[in-house]
Amino acid sequence: MTQIRSLLIGTALTAAALSASSAFAQTMTQPDAGAAGQQQMAPAEMPNADNAAPAAQGVQPVTPTPQRLTASGSTDPLVQKRDANAKANAEYSASKKASKEQLKQQQAAARSQYKQQVSDAKLNKKADKEAASNEMKMNMQGQSAQQDDSADTRH
């Protein structure tokens, strides 16, 4: 029973492969056959080259553009699901990468802003200290000058 089954499967696969290769061969030879037919007809149509119009003598037959064969999408639902999942995963990965990059940029901007605020605060603290020190010196000089004046007026 298994031998018969394997023979039937082998025969079916061979038939499928032969039909696919023959279909491929037919699609590949069709453009060439058309071009060869055009080239063969051109000399037959002009047996007397002297009688032909001068413009027709310089015209070369148009060759068809080569066709690219592409496989159409599979109709198998599992293959379609696999392809859809792969596409969704790629989109998710790209989105995640972009979000990560954006987060890094935001963190770098926040870090630089924080450093700027800290340096500004240090400068303000230093300026406040100097102002307080200068004010205290002015007050001390003013008090000592007042004490000197009051000492001069007593004597």
Tab-separated table of N, CA and C in Angstrom, residues 30-151:
chain	number	residue	atom	x	y	z
A	30	GLN	N	8.033	32.469	-26.494
A	30	GLN	CA	7.060	33.260	-27.243
A	30	GLN	C	7.619	34.592	-27.719
A	31	PRO	N	8.292	35.403	-26.889
A	31	PRO	CA	8.805	36.670	-27.409
A	31	PRO	C	9.855	36.453	-28.495
A	32	ASP	N	10.682	35.434	-28.351
A	32	ASP	CA	11.707	35.182	-29.354
A	32	ASP	C	11.079	34.767	-30.679
A	33	ALA	N	10.022	33.949	-30.613
A	33	ALA	CA	9.367	33.502	-31.835
A	33	ALA	C	8.737	34.687	-32.552
A	34	GLY	N	8.163	35.610	-31.826
A	34	GLY	CA	7.547	36.790	-32.425
A	34	GLY	C	8.598	37.664	-33.087
A	35	ALA	N	9.734	37.817	-32.437
A	35	ALA	CA	10.797	38.639	-33.009
A	35	ALA	C	11.372	37.976	-34.240
A	36	ALA	N	11.518	36.640	-34.203
A	36	ALA	CA	12.048	35.925	-35.359
A	36	ALA	C	11.067	36.003	-36.521
A	37	GLY	N	9.784	35.946	-36.229
A	37	GLY	CA	8.762	36.041	-37.272
A	37	GLY	C	8.803	37.409	-37.939
A	38	GLN	N	9.037	38.454	-37.144
A	38	GLN	CA	9.105	39.791	-37.718
A	38	GLN	C	10.336	39.929	-38.596
A	39	GLN	N	11.428	39.346	-38.154
A	39	GLN	CA	12.659	39.462	-38.929
A	39	GLN	C	12.561	38.654	-40.226
A	40	GLN	N	11.878	37.512	-40.166
A	40	GLN	CA	11.744	36.694	-41.359
A	40	GLN	C	10.803	37.346	-42.357
A	41	MET	N	9.786	38.034	-41.885
A	41	MET	CA	8.820	38.634	-42.784
A	41	MET	C	9.384	39.873	-43.465
A	42	ALA	N	10.280	40.566	-42.816
A	42	ALA	CA	10.786	41.805	-43.395
A	42	ALA	C	11.514	41.568	-44.716
A	43	PRO	N	12.437	40.608	-44.836
A	43	PRO	CA	13.076	40.403	-46.134
A	43	PRO	C	12.107	39.822	-47.164
A	44	ALA	N	11.149	39.040	-46.756
A	44	ALA	CA	10.213	38.439	-47.706
A	44	ALA	C	9.298	39.497	-48.312
A	45	GLU	N	8.978	40.530	-47.531
A	45	GLU	CA	8.108	41.569	-48.035
A	45	GLU	C	8.824	42.461	-49.058
A	46	MET	N	10.147	42.545	-48.958
A	46	MET	CA	10.900	43.410	-49.861
A	46	MET	C	11.826	42.582	-50.748
A	47	PRO	N	11.287	41.876	-51.725
A	47	PRO	CA	12.186	41.124	-52.587
A	47	PRO	C	13.046	42.052	-53.431
A	48	ASN	N	12.500	43.167	-53.836
A	48	ASN	CA	13.264	44.148	-54.605
A	48	ASN	C	13.554	45.340	-53.704
A	49	ALA	N	14.766	45.440	-53.203
A	49	ALA	CA	15.120	46.523	-52.304
A	49	ALA	C	15.163	47.843	-53.047
A	50	ASP	N	15.348	47.809	-54.375
A	50	ASP	CA	15.405	49.041	-55.158
A	50	ASP	C	14.033	49.707	-55.226
A	51	ASN	N	12.957	48.929	-55.240
A	51	ASN	CA	11.609	49.472	-55.351
A	51	ASN	C	11.073	49.998	-54.021
A	52	ALA	N	11.721	49.642	-52.900
A	52	ALA	CA	11.225	50.037	-51.572
A	52	ALA	C	11.474	51.518	-51.345
A	53	ALA	N	10.671	52.095	-50.500
A	53	ALA	CA	10.818	53.509	-50.176
A	53	ALA	C	12.122	53.722	-49.420
A	54	PRO	N	12.788	54.853	-49.580
A	54	PRO	CA	14.060	55.073	-48.901
A	54	PRO	C	13.909	55.097	-47.381
A	55	ALA	N	12.786	55.580	-46.855
A	55	ALA	CA	12.596	55.613	-45.406
A	55	ALA	C	12.456	54.208	-44.844
A	56	ALA	N	11.871	53.281	-45.582
A	56	ALA	CA	11.661	51.924	-45.097
A	56	ALA	C	12.963	51.144	-45.059
A	57	GLN	N	13.935	51.533	-45.857
A	57	GLN	CA	15.198	50.795	-45.863
A	57	GLN	C	15.977	50.993	-44.568
A	58	GLY	N	15.936	52.164	-43.964
A	58	GLY	CA	16.698	52.444	-42.750
A	58	GLY	C	15.991	52.018	-41.474
A	59	VAL	N	14.727	51.599	-41.532
A	59	VAL	CA	13.958	51.237	-40.346
A	59	VAL	C	14.259	49.802	-39.963
A	60	GLN	N	14.603	49.610	-38.706
A	60	GLN	CA	14.855	48.265	-38.202
A	60	GLN	C	13.598	47.761	-37.510
A	61	PRO	N	13.368	46.454	-37.536
A	61	PRO	CA	12.168	45.924	-36.878
A	61	PRO	C	12.245	46.165	-35.371
A	62	VAL	N	11.112	46.418	-34.780
A	62	VAL	CA	11.035	46.682	-33.356
A	62	VAL	C	11.096	45.362	-32.606
A	63	THR	N	12.024	45.263	-31.661
A	63	THR	CA	12.117	44.040	-30.847
A	63	THR	C	11.312	44.252	-29.579
A	64	PRO	N	10.564	43.254	-29.178
A	64	PRO	CA	9.756	43.410	-27.965
A	64	PRO	C	10.656	43.453	-26.735
A	65	THR	N	10.177	44.153	-25.717
A	65	THR	CA	10.934	44.236	-24.472
A	65	THR	C	10.876	42.899	-23.752
A	66	PRO	N	11.951	42.510	-23.090
A	66	PRO	CA	11.927	41.230	-22.373
A	66	PRO	C	10.936	41.288	-21.219
A	67	GLN	N	10.220	40.204	-21.027
A	67	GLN	CA	9.219	40.149	-19.967
A	67	GLN	C	9.836	39.533	-18.727
A	68	ARG	N	9.506	40.109	-17.599
A	68	ARG	CA	9.966	39.563	-16.329
A	68	ARG	C	8.852	38.711	-15.745
A	69	LEU	N	9.171	37.482	-15.475
A	69	LEU	CA	8.183	36.587	-14.888
A	69	LEU	C	8.289	36.662	-13.376
A	70	THR	N	7.166	36.918	-12.740
A	70	THR	CA	7.135	36.957	-11.283
A	70	THR	C	6.032	36.029	-10.818
A	71	ALA	N	6.284	35.406	-9.718
A	71	ALA	CA	5.287	34.500	-9.162
A	71	ALA	C	4.204	35.322	-8.483
A	72	SER	N	2.977	34.970	-8.722
A	72	SER	CA	1.887	35.675	-8.061
A	72	SER	C	1.815	35.214	-6.610
A	73	GLY	N	1.105	35.979	-5.789
A	73	GLY	CA	0.981	35.636	-4.379
A	73	GLY	C	0.326	34.279	-4.197
A	74	SER	N	0.761	33.601	-3.179
A	74	SER	CA	0.236	32.271	-2.912
A	74	SER	C	-1.204	32.356	-2.423
A	75	THR	N	-1.987	31.364	-2.781
A	75	THR	CA	-3.374	31.326	-2.317
A	75	THR	C	-3.505	30.524	-1.031
A	76	ASP	N	-2.412	29.938	-0.595
A	76	ASP	CA	-2.432	29.151	0.641
A	76	ASP	C	-2.598	30.105	1.823
A	77	PRO	N	-3.629	29.898	2.654
A	77	PRO	CA	-3.863	30.825	3.764
A	77	PRO	C	-2.720	30.833	4.782
A	78	LEU	N	-2.045	29.704	4.956
A	78	LEU	CA	-0.935	29.671	5.912
A	78	LEU	C	0.237	30.511	5.408
A	79	VAL	N	0.486	30.463	4.113
A	79	VAL	CA	1.559	31.267	3.534
A	79	VAL	C	1.192	32.748	3.622
A	80	GLN	N	-0.065	33.069	3.348
A	80	GLN	CA	-0.509	34.453	3.443
A	80	GLN	C	-0.376	34.964	4.877
A	81	LYS	N	-0.728	34.114	5.843
A	81	LYS	CA	-0.617	34.510	7.248
A	81	LYS	C	0.847	34.715	7.621
A	82	ARG	N	1.712	33.833	7.153
A	82	ARG	CA	3.135	33.952	7.450
A	82	ARG	C	3.682	35.253	6.864
A	83	ASP	N	3.305	35.544	5.628
A	83	ASP	CA	3.771	36.774	4.997
A	83	ASP	C	3.235	38.009	5.720
A	84	ALA	N	1.964	37.960	6.116
A	84	ALA	CA	1.371	39.087	6.838
A	84	ALA	C	2.060	39.279	8.187
A	85	ASN	N	2.351	38.171	8.876
A	85	ASN	CA	3.043	38.267	10.162
A	85	ASN	C	4.445	38.829	9.986
A	86	ALA	N	5.131	38.394	8.952
A	86	ALA	CA	6.483	38.901	8.699
A	86	ALA	C	6.442	40.396	8.411
A	87	LYS	N	5.456	40.830	7.633
A	87	LYS	CA	5.318	42.250	7.318
A	87	LYS	C	4.988	43.051	8.581
A	88	ALA	N	4.080	42.537	9.400
A	88	ALA	CA	3.701	43.220	10.632
A	88	ALA	C	4.888	43.295	11.586
A	89	ASN	N	5.658	42.220	11.681
A	89	ASN	CA	6.836	42.223	12.554
A	89	ASN	C	7.864	43.238	12.076
A	90	ALA	N	8.046	43.336	10.779
A	90	ALA	CA	9.003	44.304	10.234
A	90	ALA	C	8.543	45.734	10.528
A	91	GLU	N	7.247	45.992	10.365
A	91	GLU	CA	6.715	47.324	10.656
A	91	GLU	C	6.857	47.647	12.141
A	92	TYR	N	6.559	46.665	12.998
A	92	TYR	CA	6.673	46.861	14.443
A	92	TYR	C	8.120	47.145	14.824
A	93	SER	N	9.030	46.393	14.238
A	93	SER	CA	10.449	46.577	14.537
A	93	SER	C	10.911	47.965	14.112
A	94	ALA	N	10.495	48.397	12.941
A	94	ALA	CA	10.871	49.735	12.462
A	94	ALA	C	10.274	50.819	13.355
A	95	SER	N	9.023	50.628	13.759
A	95	SER	CA	8.363	51.598	14.634
A	95	SER	C	9.057	51.659	15.995
A	96	LYS	N	9.414	50.503	16.519
A	96	LYS	CA	10.083	50.426	17.816
A	96	LYS	C	11.456	51.099	17.743
A	97	LYS	N	12.160	50.879	16.653
A	97	LYS	CA	13.474	51.486	16.475
A	97	LYS	C	13.353	53.008	16.400
A	98	ALA	N	12.347	53.497	15.667
A	98	ALA	CA	12.135	54.937	15.553
A	98	ALA	C	11.764	55.545	16.902
A	99	SER	N	10.922	54.848	17.656
A	99	SER	CA	10.526	55.336	18.981
A	99	SER	C	11.727	55.383	19.919
A	100	LYS	N	12.566	54.371	19.840
A	100	LYS	CA	13.753	54.317	20.683
A	100	LYS	C	14.694	55.470	20.362
A	101	GLU	N	14.870	55.747	19.085
A	101	GLU	CA	15.719	56.859	18.663
A	101	GLU	C	15.142	58.190	19.130
A	102	GLN	N	13.823	58.337	19.019
A	102	GLN	CA	13.172	59.566	19.468
A	102	GLN	C	13.336	59.733	20.981
A	103	LEU	N	13.204	58.651	21.735
A	103	LEU	CA	13.382	58.703	23.182
A	103	LEU	C	14.807	59.121	23.525
A	104	LYS	N	15.786	58.585	22.820
A	104	LYS	CA	17.178	58.964	23.070
A	104	LYS	C	17.388	60.458	22.832
A	105	GLN	N	16.794	60.969	21.758
A	105	GLN	CA	16.927	62.394	21.464
A	105	GLN	C	16.281	63.252	22.547
A	106	GLN	N	15.097	62.822	23.019
A	106	GLN	CA	14.412	63.569	24.071
A	106	GLN	C	15.218	63.547	25.365
A	107	GLN	N	15.799	62.394	25.693
A	107	GLN	CA	16.603	62.289	26.901
A	107	GLN	C	17.857	63.149	26.807
A	108	ALA	N	18.479	63.172	25.640
A	108	ALA	CA	19.672	63.999	25.458
A	108	ALA	C	19.320	65.472	25.599
A	109	ALA	N	18.178	65.883	25.034
A	109	ALA	CA	17.743	67.275	25.148
A	109	ALA	C	17.445	67.623	26.609
A	110	ALA	N	16.770	66.731	27.322
A	110	ALA	CA	16.453	66.973	28.734
A	110	ALA	C	17.737	67.043	29.567
A	111	ARG	N	18.680	66.176	29.250
A	111	ARG	CA	19.950	66.157	29.985
A	111	ARG	C	20.717	67.473	29.779
A	112	SER	N	20.764	67.941	28.540
A	112	SER	CA	21.477	69.191	28.278
A	112	SER	C	20.753	70.374	28.926
A	113	GLN	N	19.420	70.350	28.923
A	113	GLN	CA	18.655	71.420	29.565
A	113	GLN	C	18.914	71.407	31.078
A	114	TYR	N	18.960	70.229	31.680
A	114	TYR	CA	19.231	70.110	33.120
A	114	TYR	C	20.624	70.646	33.448
A	115	LYS	N	21.617	70.278	32.624
A	115	LYS	CA	22.978	70.760	32.861
A	115	LYS	C	23.044	72.279	32.760
A	116	GLN	N	22.320	72.843	31.797
A	116	GLN	CA	22.290	74.295	31.640
A	116	GLN	C	21.659	74.951	32.864
A	117	GLN	N	20.571	74.366	33.379
A	117	GLN	CA	19.911	74.922	34.560
A	117	GLN	C	20.818	74.841	35.780
A	118	VAL	N	21.555	73.740	35.918
A	118	VAL	CA	22.474	73.590	37.054
A	118	VAL	C	23.583	74.627	36.971
A	119	SER	N	24.148	74.812	35.780
A	119	SER	CA	25.226	75.800	35.650
A	119	SER	C	24.695	77.207	35.900
A	120	ASP	N	23.476	77.504	35.432
A	120	ASP	CA	22.864	78.814	35.698
A	120	ASP	C	22.628	79.012	37.188
A	121	ALA	N	22.184	77.956	37.862
A	121	ALA	CA	21.945	78.040	39.305
A	121	ALA	C	23.260	78.278	40.052
A	122	LYS	N	24.320	77.634	39.616
A	122	LYS	CA	25.630	77.845	40.259
A	122	LYS	C	26.089	79.287	40.069
A	123	LEU	N	25.895	79.810	38.850
A	123	LEU	CA	26.278	81.199	38.599
A	123	LEU	C	25.451	82.161	39.452
A	124	ASN	N	24.139	81.880	39.543
A	124	ASN	CA	23.265	82.736	40.358
A	124	ASN	C	23.663	82.680	41.832
A	125	LYS	N	24.005	81.497	42.304
A	125	LYS	CA	24.400	81.333	43.704
A	125	LYS	C	25.694	82.095	43.979
A	126	LYS	N	26.628	81.989	43.033
A	126	LYS	CA	27.896	82.701	43.177
A	126	LYS	C	27.669	84.206	43.162
A	127	ALA	N	26.808	84.673	42.247
A	127	ALA	CA	26.512	86.104	42.166
A	127	ALA	C	25.812	86.585	43.433
A	128	ASP	N	24.880	85.784	43.953
A	128	ASP	CA	24.188	86.152	45.196
A	128	ASP	C	25.173	86.227	46.361
A	129	LYS	N	26.103	85.293	46.409
A	129	LYS	CA	27.101	85.288	47.479
A	129	LYS	C	27.983	86.530	47.414
A	130	GLU	N	28.411	86.867	46.179
A	130	GLU	CA	29.242	88.058	46.022
A	130	GLU	C	28.468	89.313	46.383
A	131	ALA	N	27.195	89.368	45.973
A	131	ALA	CA	26.381	90.541	46.302
A	131	ALA	C	26.199	90.662	47.814
A	132	ALA	N	25.941	89.535	48.454
A	132	ALA	CA	25.767	89.559	49.911
A	132	ALA	C	27.077	89.955	50.585
A	133	SER	N	28.167	89.448	50.074
A	133	SER	CA	29.479	89.784	50.647
A	133	SER	C	29.768	91.257	50.462
A	134	ASN	N	29.504	91.776	49.276
A	134	ASN	CA	29.725	93.211	49.030
A	134	ASN	C	28.834	94.072	49.908
A	135	GLU	N	27.606	93.645	50.079
A	135	GLU	CA	26.675	94.399	50.921
A	135	GLU	C	27.141	94.389	52.368
A	136	MET	N	27.612	93.246	52.797
A	136	MET	CA	28.090	93.146	54.170
A	136	MET	C	29.337	94.020	54.358
A	137	LYS	N	30.207	94.018	53.355
A	137	LYS	CA	31.396	94.872	53.445
A	137	LYS	C	30.994	96.333	53.485
A	138	MET	N	30.033	96.717	52.682
A	138	MET	CA	29.563	98.099	52.666
A	138	MET	C	28.961	98.478	54.013
A	139	ASN	N	28.194	97.547	54.577
A	139	ASN	CA	27.597	97.817	55.886
A	139	ASN	C	28.680	97.930	56.953
A	140	MET	N	29.689	97.101	56.871
A	140	MET	CA	30.762	97.144	57.870
A	140	MET	C	31.551	98.455	57.737
A	141	GLN	N	31.799	98.847	56.497
A	141	GLN	CA	32.512	100.095	56.291
A	141	GLN	C	31.666	101.277	56.759
A	142	GLY	N	30.402	101.203	56.516
A	142	GLY	CA	29.495	102.277	56.949
A	142	GLY	C	29.420	102.345	58.463
A	143	GLN	N	29.406	101.199	59.139
A	143	GLN	CA	29.344	101.176	60.600
A	143	GLN	C	30.656	101.672	61.192
A	144	SER	N	31.746	101.264	60.588
A	144	SER	CA	33.035	101.707	61.124
A	144	SER	C	33.213	103.208	60.893
A	145	ALA	N	32.710	103.722	59.774
A	145	ALA	CA	32.796	105.154	59.504
A	145	ALA	C	31.911	105.914	60.477
A	146	GLN	N	30.772	105.362	60.805
A	146	GLN	CA	29.885	106.019	61.769
A	146	GLN	C	30.515	105.997	63.152
A	147	GLN	N	31.146	104.909	63.478
A	147	GLN	CA	31.797	104.827	64.794
A	147	GLN	C	32.972	105.820	64.855
A	148	ASP	N	33.671	105.958	63.740
A	148	ASP	CA	34.792	106.916	63.728
A	148	ASP	C	34.247	108.342	63.858
A	149	ASP	N	33.147	108.653	63.210
A	149	ASP	CA	32.559	109.966	63.282
A	149	ASP	C	32.044	110.260	64.693
A	150	SER	N	31.423	109.264	65.268
A	150	SER	CA	30.893	109.472	66.616
A	150	SER	C	32.049	109.596	67.621
A	151	ALA	N	33.141	108.932	67.404
A	151	ALA	CA	34.284	109.043	68.292
A	151	ALA	C	34.949	110.419	68.142
